[in-house]
């Protein structure tokens, strides 16, 4: 699971607006370069999402594809999303299509995969890793 840290930076004397943003951007680039040199091959594990004096609110959404239905595949998909977004919480999770790939929509296997997927999402809700009010099915066609 990613480790998330918040860093507070005090602005230098007379810095504000765009000048402050440029300084923060430069600081971020220096931090990224130093971490890449120190971590070598594991540099992709270090990420700074923003370093800004302006407030930015992130909302994260993802979907479970028909290929990712079922207990293990849904868990793997959720963990992959959280890792790629460098977060431990997703605001919106949609089951892209209520049918498992290569299964008839009304088959028993499809119903089992759908219920397994839903139970994994309920597990993530209980753990506080996704919003229980923002999970559902989406039918695109």
CSV table of C-alpha atoms in Angstrom, one decimal, residues 11-91:
chain,number,residue,atom,x,y,z
A,11,UNK,CA,6.5,30.8,1.5
A,12,UNK,CA,9.7,32.9,1.4
A,13,UNK,CA,9.6,36.6,2.1
A,14,UNK,CA,7.8,38.5,-0.7
A,15,UNK,CA,6.8,35.3,-2.7
A,16,UNK,CA,3.2,35.0,-3.7
A,17,UNK,CA,1.0,34.1,-6.7
A,18,UNK,CA,2.8,33.0,-9.9
A,19,UNK,CA,6.3,33.6,-8.4
A,20,UNK,CA,5.5,31.2,-5.5
A,21,UNK,CA,4.1,28.6,-7.9
A,22,UNK,CA,7.3,28.7,-10.0
A,23,UNK,CA,9.4,28.2,-6.8
A,24,UNK,CA,7.2,25.3,-5.7
A,25,UNK,CA,7.5,23.8,-9.2
A,26,UNK,CA,11.3,24.1,-9.1
A,27,UNK,CA,11.4,22.5,-5.6
A,28,UNK,CA,9.2,19.6,-6.8
A,29,UNK,CA,11.5,18.9,-9.8
A,30,UNK,CA,14.6,19.0,-7.5
A,31,UNK,CA,12.9,16.5,-5.1
A,32,UNK,CA,11.9,14.2,-8.0
A,33,UNK,CA,15.5,14.3,-9.4
A,34,UNK,CA,17.1,13.6,-6.0
A,35,UNK,CA,14.7,10.7,-5.3
A,36,UNK,CA,15.4,9.2,-8.8
A,37,UNK,CA,19.1,9.3,-8.1
A,38,UNK,CA,18.7,7.8,-4.6
A,39,UNK,CA,16.1,5.1,-5.5
A,40,UNK,CA,17.6,4.1,-8.9
A,41,UNK,CA,15.4,1.4,-10.4
A,42,UNK,CA,12.6,2.0,-7.8
A,43,UNK,CA,12.2,5.7,-8.7
A,44,UNK,CA,8.7,5.0,-10.1
A,45,UNK,CA,7.6,4.2,-6.5
A,46,UNK,CA,8.1,7.8,-5.6
A,47,UNK,CA,5.5,10.4,-6.8
A,48,UNK,CA,4.5,13.9,-5.8
A,49,UNK,CA,1.0,14.6,-7.0
A,50,UNK,CA,1.2,18.4,-6.4
A,51,UNK,CA,3.2,21.0,-4.7
A,52,UNK,CA,1.1,24.1,-5.0
A,53,UNK,CA,-0.1,27.1,-3.0
A,54,UNK,CA,-3.5,26.8,-4.7
A,55,UNK,CA,-6.0,24.3,-3.3
A,56,UNK,CA,-6.6,21.4,-5.6
A,57,UNK,CA,-9.3,18.8,-4.8
A,58,UNK,CA,-8.8,15.4,-6.4
A,59,UNK,CA,-11.7,13.1,-7.1
A,60,UNK,CA,-10.8,9.6,-8.2
A,61,UNK,CA,-13.0,7.3,-10.2
A,62,UNK,CA,-12.4,3.8,-11.6
A,63,UNK,CA,-14.3,0.9,-13.2
A,64,UNK,CA,-14.2,-2.8,-13.0
A,65,UNK,CA,-14.2,-4.2,-16.5
A,66,UNK,CA,-16.0,-7.5,-17.5
A,67,UNK,CA,-12.5,-9.2,-17.5
A,68,UNK,CA,-12.0,-8.2,-13.9
A,69,UNK,CA,-15.2,-9.7,-12.3
A,70,UNK,CA,-14.7,-12.2,-9.6
A,71,UNK,CA,-13.0,-12.1,-6.2
A,72,UNK,CA,-9.3,-12.2,-7.1
A,73,UNK,CA,-9.5,-10.2,-10.3
A,74,UNK,CA,-11.6,-7.5,-8.7
A,75,UNK,CA,-9.1,-7.2,-5.8
A,76,UNK,CA,-6.2,-7.1,-8.2
A,77,UNK,CA,-8.0,-4.4,-10.2
A,78,UNK,CA,-8.8,-2.3,-7.2
A,79,UNK,CA,-5.2,-2.5,-5.8
A,80,UNK,CA,-3.8,-1.7,-9.2
A,81,UNK,CA,-6.0,1.4,-9.4
A,82,UNK,CA,-5.0,2.6,-5.9
A,83,UNK,CA,-1.4,2.0,-6.7
A,84,UNK,CA,-1.5,3.8,-10.1
A,85,UNK,CA,-3.3,6.8,-8.5
A,86,UNK,CA,-0.9,6.8,-5.5
A,87,UNK,CA,-3.8,6.9,-3.1
A,88,UNK,CA,-5.6,4.7,-0.6
A,89,UNK,CA,-9.1,5.9,-1.5
A,90,UNK,CA,-11.3,6.0,-4.6
A,91,UNK,CA,-14.4,8.2,-4.7
